[in-house]
Short mmCIF file of C-alpha atoms in Angstrom, two decimals:
data_model
loop_
_atom_site.label_atom_id
_atom_site.label_comp_id
_atom_site.label_asym_id
_atom_site.label_seq_id
_atom_site.Cartn_x
_atom_site.Cartn_y
_atom_site.Cartn_z
CA MET A 1 -18.25 38.85 65.03
CA PRO A 2 -17.88 38.48 68.82
CA LEU A 3 -14.37 38.61 70.23
CA LEU A 4 -13.11 35.56 72.11
CA PRO A 5 -11.98 35.63 75.78
CA ALA A 6 -8.38 34.68 74.95
CA GLN A 7 -8.14 37.44 72.36
CA LEU A 8 -9.47 40.04 74.78
CA ARG A 9 -6.96 39.01 77.45
CA THR A 10 -3.92 39.36 75.20
CA GLY A 11 -4.82 42.02 72.66
CA GLN A 12 -5.22 45.78 72.66
CA LEU A 13 -8.60 47.25 71.76
CA THR A 14 -8.75 50.21 69.37
CA TRP A 15 -11.74 52.17 68.15
CA LEU A 16 -11.95 52.62 64.37
CA PHE A 17 -14.29 55.02 62.60
CA GLN A 18 -15.14 55.35 58.91
CA LEU A 19 -16.91 58.45 57.62
CA GLU A 20 -18.61 58.24 54.22
CA TRP A 21 -19.34 61.69 52.83
CA ALA A 22 -19.43 63.35 49.42
CA GLY A 23 -18.31 60.17 47.67
CA GLN A 24 -15.24 59.72 49.87
CA THR A 25 -14.42 57.45 52.82
CA TYR A 26 -12.30 58.90 55.64
CA HIS A 27 -10.62 56.53 58.12
CA LEU A 28 -10.12 57.86 61.65
CA ALA A 29 -8.95 56.45 64.99
CA GLU A 30 -7.96 57.74 68.41
CA GLU A 31 -4.31 57.46 67.35
CA PRO A 32 -2.57 56.72 64.02
CA VAL A 33 -2.84 52.99 63.23
CA VAL A 34 -2.50 50.76 60.19
CA PHE A 35 -5.19 48.12 59.80
CA PRO A 36 -4.00 45.04 57.84
CA ASP A 37 -7.04 44.58 55.63
CA VAL A 38 -7.12 41.65 53.20
CA GLY A 39 -7.31 44.12 50.31
CA GLY A 40 -4.30 46.06 51.52
CA ASP A 41 -3.25 48.06 54.57
CA VAL A 42 -5.60 50.87 55.56
CA PHE A 43 -4.17 53.91 57.34
CA TYR A 44 -6.35 55.42 60.05
CA ARG A 45 -5.47 59.00 60.97
CA ALA A 46 -5.69 60.33 64.50
CA GLY A 47 -8.91 62.28 64.51
CA PHE A 48 -11.68 60.40 66.29
CA GLU A 49 -12.92 61.02 69.84
CA PHE A 50 -15.83 59.81 71.91
CA ALA A 51 -17.99 62.42 73.57
CA GLY A 52 -18.04 60.14 76.60
CA SER A 53 -18.37 56.33 76.81
CA TYR A 54 -20.46 53.85 74.83
CA GLU A 55 -23.17 52.01 76.74
CA ASP A 56 -24.84 48.93 75.34
CA ALA A 57 -27.84 48.27 77.55
CA LEU A 58 -31.32 46.80 77.67
CA GLU A 59 -34.24 47.47 79.95
CA LEU A 60 -35.24 44.19 81.57
CA PHE A 61 -38.00 42.50 79.49
CA ALA A 62 -38.61 45.69 77.45
CA ASP A 63 -40.77 45.36 74.33
CA LYS A 64 -39.68 48.61 72.67
CA ALA A 65 -36.31 49.48 71.16
CA ASP A 66 -34.83 52.93 70.75
CA PRO A 67 -32.16 53.28 68.06
CA PRO A 68 -28.72 53.72 69.67
CA SER A 69 -26.86 57.00 69.39
CA ILE A 70 -23.25 57.91 70.20
CA GLY A 71 -21.74 61.38 70.57
CA ILE A 72 -18.57 61.75 68.50
CA THR A 73 -15.92 64.36 67.71
CA LEU A 74 -14.12 64.30 64.36
CA HIS A 75 -10.90 66.20 63.59
CA LEU A 76 -10.99 66.49 59.80
CA GLY A 77 -8.98 69.67 59.22
CA GLU A 78 -5.92 67.90 57.76
CA ILE A 79 -7.84 65.81 55.24
CA VAL A 80 -10.91 67.78 54.13
CA ASP A 81 -12.11 71.40 54.26
CA VAL A 82 -15.53 70.86 55.83
CA PRO A 83 -17.00 74.37 55.43
CA LEU A 84 -15.82 74.51 51.81
CA MET A 85 -17.44 71.16 51.01
CA ILE A 86 -20.69 72.30 52.64
CA ALA A 87 -20.58 75.54 50.60
CA ARG A 88 -20.34 73.36 47.48
CA GLY A 89 -23.61 71.64 48.41
CA PHE A 90 -22.43 68.52 50.24
CA ASP A 91 -24.81 68.41 53.20
CA LEU A 92 -23.07 66.97 56.27
CA THR A 93 -26.33 65.38 57.45
CA THR A 94 -26.15 63.00 54.47
CA ALA A 95 -22.93 61.44 55.81
CA LEU A 96 -22.78 57.87 57.11
CA GLY A 97 -20.55 56.52 59.85
CA THR A 98 -19.35 53.11 61.03
CA LEU A 99 -17.84 52.50 64.45
CA GLN A 100 -15.84 49.32 65.05
CA LEU A 101 -13.71 47.84 67.80
CA TRP A 102 -10.46 46.28 66.61
CA LEU A 103 -8.43 43.79 68.56
CA ARG A 104 -4.82 44.75 67.80
CA ASP A 105 -2.22 42.02 68.13
CA ASP A 106 1.26 43.13 67.09
CA ASP A 107 2.51 39.57 66.75
CA THR A 108 -0.22 38.21 64.48
CA ALA A 109 -1.54 41.43 62.87
CA SER A 110 -5.06 40.38 63.89
CA THR A 111 -7.97 41.59 61.78
CA GLU A 112 -10.63 40.65 64.37
CA ILE A 113 -13.31 43.35 64.26
CA LEU A 114 -16.45 43.90 66.34
CA ASP A 115 -19.10 45.98 64.58
CA VAL A 116 -20.51 48.39 67.15
CA LEU A 117 -22.72 50.83 65.29
CA SER A 118 -23.44 51.90 61.72
CA GLY A 119 -25.71 54.83 61.03
CA HIS A 120 -26.29 58.40 60.00
CA ILE A 121 -24.58 61.57 61.16
CA ARG A 122 -27.10 63.58 63.14
CA GLN A 123 -27.07 67.12 64.55
CA PRO A 124 -23.56 67.97 63.25
CA GLU A 125 -21.86 71.18 64.35
CA TYR A 126 -18.80 72.68 62.67
CA GLY A 127 -16.76 75.87 62.45
CA GLU A 128 -13.69 76.81 60.45
CA ALA A 129 -11.75 74.14 58.59
CA SER A 130 -9.35 73.70 61.52
CA GLU A 131 -12.13 73.23 64.07
CA PRO A 132 -13.52 69.78 64.93
CA VAL A 133 -16.94 68.50 63.88
CA THR A 134 -19.17 67.31 66.71
CA ALA A 135 -22.18 65.12 65.96
CA SER A 136 -24.14 62.03 66.92
CA LEU A 137 -23.83 58.71 65.15
CA GLU A 138 -27.34 57.28 65.16
CA TYR A 139 -28.67 54.01 63.87
CA GLN A 140 -31.71 54.55 61.65
CA PRO A 141 -33.89 51.42 61.41
CA ALA A 142 -35.67 52.31 58.16
CA LEU A 143 -35.79 55.24 55.80
CA HIS A 144 -39.46 54.68 55.07
CA ARG A 145 -42.34 52.66 56.48
CA GLN A 146 -43.52 49.39 55.01
CA GLU A 147 -47.21 48.85 55.70
CA LEU A 148 -49.73 46.04 55.40
CA PRO A 149 -51.72 45.32 53.31
CA SER A 150 -50.55 46.78 49.99
CA PRO A 151 -52.56 49.83 48.82
CA THR A 152 -54.52 47.73 46.30
CA GLU A 153 -55.47 44.90 48.68
CA LYS A 154 -58.85 46.33 49.54
CA VAL A 155 -62.47 46.30 48.45
CA SER A 156 -62.84 48.88 45.69
CA ASP A 157 -64.39 49.46 42.28
CA ASP A 158 -61.16 48.05 40.82
CA THR A 159 -61.26 44.79 42.80
CA TRP A 160 -64.93 44.04 43.51
CA ALA A 161 -67.28 46.28 41.55
CA ALA A 162 -70.41 44.51 42.91
CA ALA A 163 -69.56 45.16 46.58
CA SER A 164 -71.66 47.69 48.48
CA ASP A 165 -70.43 51.24 48.77
CA ASP A 166 -70.18 50.82 52.55
CA LEU A 167 -67.49 48.16 52.04
CA LYS A 168 -65.42 50.20 49.62
CA GLY A 169 -62.08 51.10 51.20
CA GLU A 170 -61.98 48.15 53.61
CA TYR A 171 -58.57 46.47 53.52
CA TYR A 172 -58.39 42.70 53.20
CA PRO A 173 -57.85 40.87 56.52
CA ARG A 174 -54.50 39.16 57.13
CA ILE A 175 -55.12 36.03 59.23
CA LEU A 176 -52.36 34.76 61.57
CA GLY A 177 -52.85 31.47 63.38
CA VAL A 178 -56.37 30.36 64.28
CA PRO A 179 -58.19 33.43 65.61
CA GLY A 180 -61.21 32.37 67.63
CA ASP A 181 -59.74 28.87 68.11
CA GLY A 182 -63.01 27.22 67.14
CA SER A 183 -65.18 29.06 69.66
CA ILE A 184 -65.51 32.73 68.60
CA TYR A 185 -66.53 34.41 65.38
CA SER A 186 -63.42 36.52 65.44
CA THR A 187 -62.63 38.08 62.04
CA PRO A 188 -64.83 40.05 59.63
CA GLY A 189 -65.96 38.72 56.28
CA TYR A 190 -66.81 41.01 53.37
CA ARG A 191 -69.67 40.28 50.95
CA VAL A 192 -67.92 41.21 47.73
CA ALA A 193 -70.42 39.61 45.35
CA SER A 194 -73.72 37.74 45.50
CA SER A 195 -73.38 34.87 48.04
CA LYS A 196 -69.57 35.39 48.13
CA ILE A 197 -67.77 36.32 51.36
CA LEU A 198 -64.10 37.34 51.29
CA ILE A 199 -62.40 36.00 54.45
CA ALA A 200 -58.71 36.81 53.84
CA GLY A 201 -56.57 38.79 51.42
CA HIS A 202 -54.21 35.87 50.84
CA ALA A 203 -54.07 32.09 50.57
CA VAL A 204 -54.92 30.35 53.84
CA ALA A 205 -54.28 26.93 55.34
CA ALA A 206 -57.95 26.46 56.25
CA THR A 207 -60.09 24.08 54.22
CA GLN A 208 -63.34 25.26 55.79
CA VAL A 209 -64.69 27.87 58.22
CA ALA A 210 -67.95 28.84 59.89
CA VAL A 211 -69.80 32.07 59.07
CA THR A 212 -72.48 34.14 60.75
CA GLU A 213 -74.47 37.19 59.65
CA VAL A 214 -75.22 39.25 62.75
CA LYS A 215 -77.10 42.24 61.38
CA GLY A 216 -80.32 40.32 60.77
CA ASP A 217 -82.73 39.31 63.53
CA PRO A 218 -82.14 36.58 64.34
CA ALA A 219 -78.52 36.01 63.30
CA THR A 220 -77.98 33.24 60.77
CA THR A 221 -75.01 30.88 60.77
CA ALA A 222 -73.47 28.05 58.78
CA SER A 223 -70.48 25.84 59.49
CA GLY A 224 -68.28 23.76 57.25
CA ARG A 225 -68.10 26.31 54.44
CA ALA A 226 -65.41 25.25 51.98
CA VAL A 227 -62.64 27.76 51.38
CA THR A 228 -61.92 28.75 47.79
CA HIS A 229 -58.82 30.55 46.56
CA GLU A 230 -59.39 32.91 43.68
CA GLN A 231 -58.21 36.24 42.31
CA ASP A 232 -59.84 39.63 42.54
CA SER A 233 -60.15 41.85 39.45
CA LEU A 234 -56.54 43.01 39.89
CA GLY A 235 -55.21 39.44 39.96
CA GLN A 236 -54.56 39.38 43.73
CA THR A 237 -55.09 36.05 45.50
CA VAL A 238 -57.83 36.01 48.14
CA ALA A 239 -59.73 33.40 50.15
CA THR A 240 -63.52 33.29 49.86
CA ILE A 241 -66.50 31.15 50.85
CA SER A 242 -69.99 30.80 49.40
CA ILE A 243 -73.15 31.15 51.50
CA SER A 244 -75.45 30.06 48.70
CA GLY A 245 -78.06 27.60 49.94
CA THR A 246 -76.87 27.73 53.55
CA GLY A 247 -79.65 29.73 55.13
CA VAL A 248 -77.22 32.51 55.96
CA THR A 249 -78.73 35.87 55.01
CA ASP A 250 -77.32 37.08 51.69
CA ASP A 251 -77.50 40.86 52.01
CA ALA A 252 -75.24 43.43 50.36
CA ASP A 253 -75.47 45.43 53.60
CA GLY A 254 -75.06 42.41 55.91
CA GLU A 255 -72.39 42.08 58.60
CA TYR A 256 -70.48 38.80 58.42
CA TRP A 257 -68.05 37.21 60.87
CA ILE A 258 -65.83 34.17 60.47
CA ARG A 259 -64.96 31.42 62.94
CA TRP A 260 -61.67 29.57 62.41
CA ALA A 261 -60.90 26.16 63.96
CA ASP A 262 -57.56 24.40 64.36
CA ALA A 263 -58.99 21.11 63.08
CA ASP A 264 -59.86 22.80 59.76
CA GLY A 265 -56.65 24.88 59.45
CA GLY A 266 -56.06 28.54 60.05
CA GLY A 267 -54.70 31.55 58.22
CA THR A 268 -51.24 32.19 56.78
CA PRO A 269 -49.67 28.83 55.85
CA ALA A 270 -46.46 27.75 57.57
CA ARG A 271 -43.37 27.13 55.45
CA GLY A 272 -43.38 23.42 56.25
CA GLY A 273 -47.13 23.01 55.83
CA GLY A 274 -50.07 23.59 58.13
CA THR A 275 -50.81 26.90 59.82
CA MET A 276 -48.19 29.44 60.88
CA ARG A 277 -49.04 29.78 64.57
CA GLY A 278 -45.83 29.76 66.65
CA ALA A 279 -44.85 33.18 68.00
CA GLY A 280 -41.31 32.81 66.64
CA ASP A 281 -42.56 32.07 63.13
CA VAL A 282 -45.08 34.93 63.31
CA LEU A 283 -42.40 37.37 64.52
CA GLN A 284 -40.07 36.26 61.74
CA TRP A 285 -42.85 36.78 59.17
CA LEU A 286 -43.61 40.26 60.49
CA MET A 287 -39.93 41.22 60.29
CA GLU A 288 -39.82 39.97 56.69
CA GLN A 289 -42.71 42.28 55.84
CA SER A 290 -41.03 45.30 57.44
CA ASP A 291 -38.27 47.60 56.19
CA VAL A 292 -36.31 47.22 59.42
CA GLU A 293 -32.86 45.64 59.11
CA TRP A 294 -32.77 42.61 61.39
CA ASP A 295 -30.46 39.77 62.30
CA ARG A 296 -31.94 36.57 60.86
CA GLY A 297 -29.41 34.29 62.51
CA ARG A 298 -30.06 35.51 66.04
CA LEU A 299 -33.81 35.16 65.66
CA ALA A 300 -33.40 31.69 64.16
CA ALA A 301 -31.42 30.67 67.26
CA ILE A 302 -34.37 31.34 69.58
CA ILE A 303 -37.30 30.68 67.26
CA ASP A 304 -38.04 27.19 68.64
CA THR A 305 -38.27 28.58 72.18
CA LEU A 306 -40.67 31.32 71.04
CA ASN A 307 -42.81 28.86 69.07
CA ALA A 308 -44.00 27.38 72.37
CA PHE A 309 -46.28 30.45 72.48
CA GLN A 310 -49.19 30.37 70.01
CA ILE A 311 -50.37 33.48 68.16
CA ASP A 312 -53.95 33.65 66.89
CA THR A 313 -55.03 37.00 65.52
CA ALA A 314 -55.76 39.05 62.44
CA ILE A 315 -54.24 42.23 61.11
CA LEU A 316 -57.30 44.40 60.48
CA SER A 317 -56.30 47.71 58.97
CA SER A 318 -58.82 50.54 58.98
CA PRO A 319 -59.63 52.34 55.69
CA ASP A 320 -57.67 55.41 56.80
CA LYS A 321 -54.59 53.67 58.24
CA ARG A 322 -52.68 50.59 57.20
CA THR A 323 -50.54 48.56 59.63
CA ASP A 324 -46.79 48.90 60.19
CA PRO A 325 -45.61 45.27 60.78
CA TRP A 326 -42.82 46.32 63.16
CA GLU A 327 -45.21 48.46 65.20
CA PHE A 328 -47.69 45.57 65.26
CA ALA A 329 -44.95 43.29 66.61
CA GLN A 330 -44.02 45.81 69.32
CA ASP A 331 -47.63 46.38 70.34
CA HIS A 332 -48.91 42.80 70.32
CA ILE A 333 -46.19 40.14 70.02
CA LEU A 334 -43.19 41.34 72.06
CA PRO A 335 -45.14 42.15 75.28
CA ILE A 336 -46.10 38.49 75.75
CA LEU A 337 -42.65 37.04 75.00
CA PRO A 338 -39.55 36.95 77.26
CA ILE A 339 -37.43 38.85 74.74
CA SER A 340 -36.18 42.39 74.27
CA PRO A 341 -35.37 44.06 70.94
CA ARG A 342 -32.01 45.72 70.38
CA PHE A 343 -30.50 47.72 67.54
CA LYS A 344 -26.78 47.18 67.12
CA GLY A 345 -23.97 46.74 64.64
CA ALA A 346 -24.16 46.02 60.95
CA ASN A 347 -27.03 43.51 61.22
CA GLY A 348 -29.47 45.97 62.77
CA LEU A 349 -32.24 44.73 65.03
CA HIS A 350 -32.02 41.49 66.94
CA PHE A 351 -33.79 39.97 69.91
CA ILE A 352 -32.36 39.06 73.31
CA LEU A 353 -33.94 36.04 74.99
CA TRP A 354 -34.11 36.83 78.70
CA ARG A 355 -33.26 33.63 80.57
CA TYR A 356 -35.23 34.38 83.73
CA ASP A 357 -35.16 30.64 84.48
CA ALA A 358 -31.43 30.13 83.86
CA THR A 359 -29.46 27.87 86.19
CA ALA A 360 -25.83 27.96 87.33
CA ALA A 361 -25.02 25.19 84.86
CA GLU A 362 -25.98 27.53 82.01
CA ALA A 363 -23.68 30.38 83.08
CA VAL A 364 -21.14 31.30 80.41
CA ALA A 365 -18.66 33.03 82.74
CA SER A 366 -17.64 33.35 86.38
CA ILE A 367 -16.72 36.82 87.65
CA SER A 368 -15.08 37.18 91.04
CA ALA A 369 -14.35 40.38 92.91
CA ASP A 370 -12.50 38.24 95.44
CA ARG A 371 -10.00 37.25 92.74
CA GLY A 372 -9.57 40.88 91.70
CA GLU A 373 -11.34 40.39 88.37
CA ALA A 374 -13.93 43.08 89.05
CA TYR A 375 -14.51 46.02 91.37
CA ARG A 376 -17.95 47.14 92.43
CA ASP A 377 -18.84 50.58 91.09
CA GLY A 378 -21.42 52.15 93.39
CA PRO A 379 -24.12 50.68 95.62
CA VAL A 380 -26.39 47.77 94.82
CA SER A 381 -29.83 48.92 93.63
CA TYR A 382 -33.24 47.24 93.71
CA SER A 383 -35.89 47.16 91.00
CA ASP A 384 -38.88 49.45 91.52
CA TYR A 385 -41.32 48.28 94.20
CA ASP A 386 -44.18 49.29 91.90
CA ASP A 387 -43.12 46.59 89.41
CA ILE A 388 -43.76 43.74 91.85
CA ILE A 389 -46.83 41.60 91.06
CA ASN A 390 -48.26 38.53 92.76
CA GLU A 391 -51.61 38.10 91.04
CA ILE A 392 -51.93 38.12 87.26
CA ARG A 393 -55.27 38.42 85.49
CA LEU A 394 -54.71 38.05 81.77
CA GLY A 395 -57.69 38.63 79.48
CA TYR A 396 -57.52 36.63 76.25
CA ALA A 397 -59.75 35.07 73.55
CA TRP A 398 -60.49 38.48 72.08
CA ASN A 399 -63.93 39.15 70.57
CA ASN A 400 -63.42 41.65 67.75
CA GLN A 401 -67.17 42.17 67.39
CA LYS A 402 -67.45 43.46 70.95
CA ASN A 403 -63.81 44.59 71.28
CA LYS A 404 -63.16 42.77 74.55
CA PRO A 405 -61.68 39.52 75.87
CA THR A 406 -64.01 36.61 76.54
CA SER A 407 -61.79 34.65 78.94
CA VAL A 408 -59.45 35.50 81.82
CA TYR A 409 -56.53 33.40 82.99
CA VAL A 410 -55.66 33.94 86.67
CA LEU A 411 -52.34 33.05 88.29
CA THR A 412 -52.02 34.13 91.91
CA GLY A 413 -50.17 33.82 95.19
CA ASP A 414 -53.43 34.10 97.17
CA GLU A 415 -54.67 30.72 98.42
CA LYS A 416 -58.26 32.04 98.75
CA THR A 417 -58.37 33.03 95.09
CA VAL A 418 -57.07 29.60 94.12
CA VAL A 419 -59.90 27.95 96.05
CA THR A 420 -62.76 30.29 95.09
CA GLU A 421 -61.87 30.94 91.43
CA GLY A 422 -59.96 27.81 90.51
CA ALA A 423 -56.94 29.97 89.69
CA GLY A 424 -53.43 28.70 89.19
CA SER A 425 -50.55 29.43 91.57
CA ASN A 426 -46.80 29.02 91.89
CA LEU A 427 -44.06 29.38 94.50
CA HIS A 428 -42.86 32.77 93.25
CA LEU A 429 -46.28 34.39 93.56
CA ARG A 430 -47.00 32.81 96.96
CA ARG A 431 -43.68 34.03 98.34
CA SER A 432 -44.40 37.51 96.98
CA TRP A 433 -47.96 37.58 98.38
CA THR A 434 -46.70 36.61 101.83
CA ARG A 435 -43.97 39.21 101.76
CA TYR A 436 -45.72 42.20 100.15
CA GLY A 437 -49.46 41.60 100.31
CA PRO A 438 -51.70 41.79 97.21
CA ARG A 439 -50.11 43.30 94.11
CA VAL A 440 -52.53 42.66 91.24
CA MET A 441 -51.70 43.06 87.56
CA GLU A 442 -54.50 43.17 85.00
CA ALA A 443 -53.64 42.92 81.32
CA SER A 444 -55.14 41.68 78.09
CA SER A 445 -53.92 40.37 74.76
CA GLU A 446 -55.65 40.50 71.39
CA VAL A 447 -53.41 37.78 69.92
CA ILE A 448 -53.95 34.89 72.38
CA TYR A 449 -56.84 32.42 72.16
CA SER A 450 -55.11 29.35 73.58
CA GLU A 451 -55.42 28.88 77.36
CA ALA A 452 -52.07 27.06 77.33
CA THR A 453 -50.39 30.14 75.84
CA ALA A 454 -52.13 32.44 78.35
CA ALA A 455 -50.75 30.20 81.11
CA LYS A 456 -47.23 30.33 79.66
CA VAL A 457 -47.32 34.12 79.45
CA ALA A 458 -48.60 34.50 83.02
CA GLY A 459 -46.01 31.97 84.14
CA TRP A 460 -42.98 33.86 82.83
CA TRP A 461 -44.42 37.18 84.05
CA ALA A 462 -44.63 35.63 87.53
CA ARG A 463 -41.03 34.39 87.38
CA ALA A 464 -39.82 37.80 86.21
CA PHE A 465 -41.84 40.22 88.37
CA ALA A 466 -43.16 38.47 91.49
CA LEU A 467 -39.99 39.24 93.46
CA PRO A 468 -37.53 42.12 93.29
CA SER A 469 -34.35 42.05 91.27
CA ARG A 470 -31.03 43.65 92.16
CA LEU A 471 -28.55 45.42 89.90
CA PHE A 472 -24.81 45.07 90.54
CA VAL A 473 -22.46 47.32 88.54
CA TYR A 474 -18.80 46.30 88.31
CA ARG A 475 -15.74 47.79 86.69
CA MET A 476 -13.61 45.14 85.02
CA SER A 477 -11.03 44.61 82.31
CA ALA A 478 -11.87 44.33 78.64
CA ALA A 479 -11.18 40.60 78.99
CA PHE A 480 -14.89 40.21 79.77
CA GLY A 481 -15.89 42.05 76.61
CA PHE A 482 -16.87 38.74 74.98
CA LEU A 483 -20.04 38.70 77.09
CA GLU A 484 -23.27 39.79 75.46
CA LEU A 485 -26.50 41.22 76.81
CA GLY A 486 -28.71 38.53 78.30
CA ASP A 487 -25.83 36.13 79.08
CA ALA A 488 -26.01 34.28 82.39
CA VAL A 489 -22.93 34.69 84.64
CA LEU A 490 -21.93 33.75 88.18
CA LEU A 491 -20.89 36.65 90.42
CA THR A 492 -18.82 36.30 93.59
CA ASP A 493 -18.15 39.19 95.98
CA SER A 494 -17.70 38.30 99.66
CA GLY A 495 -17.83 42.00 100.52
CA ILE A 496 -21.59 41.98 99.89
CA ASP A 497 -22.12 38.28 100.70
CA LEU A 498 -22.39 36.98 97.16
CA THR A 499 -21.16 33.51 96.27
CA GLU A 500 -21.66 32.47 92.64
CA ARG A 501 -24.87 34.47 92.41
CA LEU A 502 -26.58 33.88 89.08
CA CYS A 503 -26.99 37.14 87.17
CA LEU A 504 -27.96 38.26 83.69
CA VAL A 505 -25.84 40.79 81.80
CA GLU A 506 -28.01 43.91 81.47
CA SER A 507 -25.55 46.57 80.31
CA ILE A 508 -21.99 46.88 79.02
CA THR A 509 -20.29 50.29 78.93
CA TRP A 510 -17.05 50.60 76.98
CA GLU A 511 -14.82 53.38 78.25
CA PRO A 512 -12.78 55.66 75.97
CA GLY A 513 -9.69 53.91 74.66
CA GLY A 514 -11.24 50.45 74.94
CA LEU A 515 -9.14 49.68 78.02
CA GLY A 516 -11.94 48.66 80.37
CA LEU A 517 -15.67 48.45 80.85
CA LEU A 518 -18.51 48.75 83.29
CA MET A 519 -20.95 45.87 83.41
CA GLY A 520 -24.44 45.88 84.89
CA LEU A 521 -25.47 42.46 86.22
CA ARG A 522 -29.12 41.83 87.11
CA SER A 523 -30.05 39.15 89.66
CA ILE A 524 -33.69 38.04 89.68
CA GLU A 525 -34.72 36.42 92.95
CA ASP A 526 -35.86 32.82 92.56
CA PRO A 527 -36.95 30.98 95.74
CA ALA A 528 -36.81 27.64 93.95
CA ARG A 529 -33.17 28.19 93.00
CA ASP A 530 -31.57 30.53 95.51
CA ASN A 531 -30.03 29.29 98.73
CA TYR A 532 -31.20 31.72 101.43
CA SER A 533 -29.26 29.97 104.21
CA ALA A 534 -25.84 30.40 102.62
#
């Protein structure tokens, strides 16, 4: 649980470490302490050291997450003979470790604990029994990969004996949202029996879809085909349609494509009814399919914000490679959302919502160098000039048949482009264009079909990257340790002409002993918010 400001101001912070190895748990700290656990006092021996400091940091708007790792030194000579245990077959690389930060309060015997990192012991080094063990404590997201679909959810002799040999091995499509959005034949259909086309390897929200067979000349199409839910020969639920009597070519070697429309319902049903389409709901579903440990509460707190973005796509696994749901999320969902993933503590992965549009009223703390609360550590640094953009061209409405986008949403700071192409514009991009000249970003997404969602994505990209950001690093007391990554704070430092400058917490580095910390504060320029005359 997070520590409260009042607790951090009055208490003493102590690092606690538990080592689980060979069926035993060893309790270590930087100095001998007794922790008043509810099940009885726990004695922590002096025997734990950091190999430096612990930094908790995020790259601004990153869509990838590297598991955290901490260098540690363990003095175990008085409690266990390490080389002897290894000689008996107890591999040190099988050990687990848990690092916690304890707020000690001698008057109240506080048991307030902050879980910092739980993981595996990696790259251990040891010598004689009296010598310390050095290693890394590393969080490991999953011991094995969970992949979609299941190995049996595919066209095979066991599921659809009448299907053509060319279809054997094709995995069933997983439909998310409304791919095609009523305008594009966007997902493949598989002719698994006479006049029967399999459109999804699961129950869907759609009541009807359109189908086309494109291999014939000319192509044949039919709309309003009723969706039927049935089971394959292994008892697995699938969604199918019939093309009997429609004029659509019924050919065992035909190539069929499906068009989904919002009015008729889409793919995976939402928990409350209808189609699961919001990006927050889709991300939550993907995490539930993965083996990655993740923090359900933190995602639930931001899910409504993320649901403003619509996801319309299909997971189409090739016969030789199924899909890792976490990798799919990192490749397709996270890049279009203003969030960053982070592995930390006992609850594993969670997502930080970057409040690029935060206001002073939403700041959770005020930090003042003028009041002696913080001291600048090093010079102020700018974000990379190469990251600045002032024209965004986002390809969307992906055509899986031709493997390319069919629409482009343009948001620009160039008045000529607005006039000639009918592009959108905003103050951030116009200010950037005037200041830096053209800086064009071209990107595409395979999971967006809605123009409104393309506009939202381009809009937050513009707010985040049109103008440079600055990083301020300050040394301060542990009293500010209640802050978390992504929090909005107000920073005052008259020495560099800052007065209640709105910043986002980007990094927190705890120093050995828990007596202080370094905090990286990122300020994103916003001409609509910032007072340049002050």
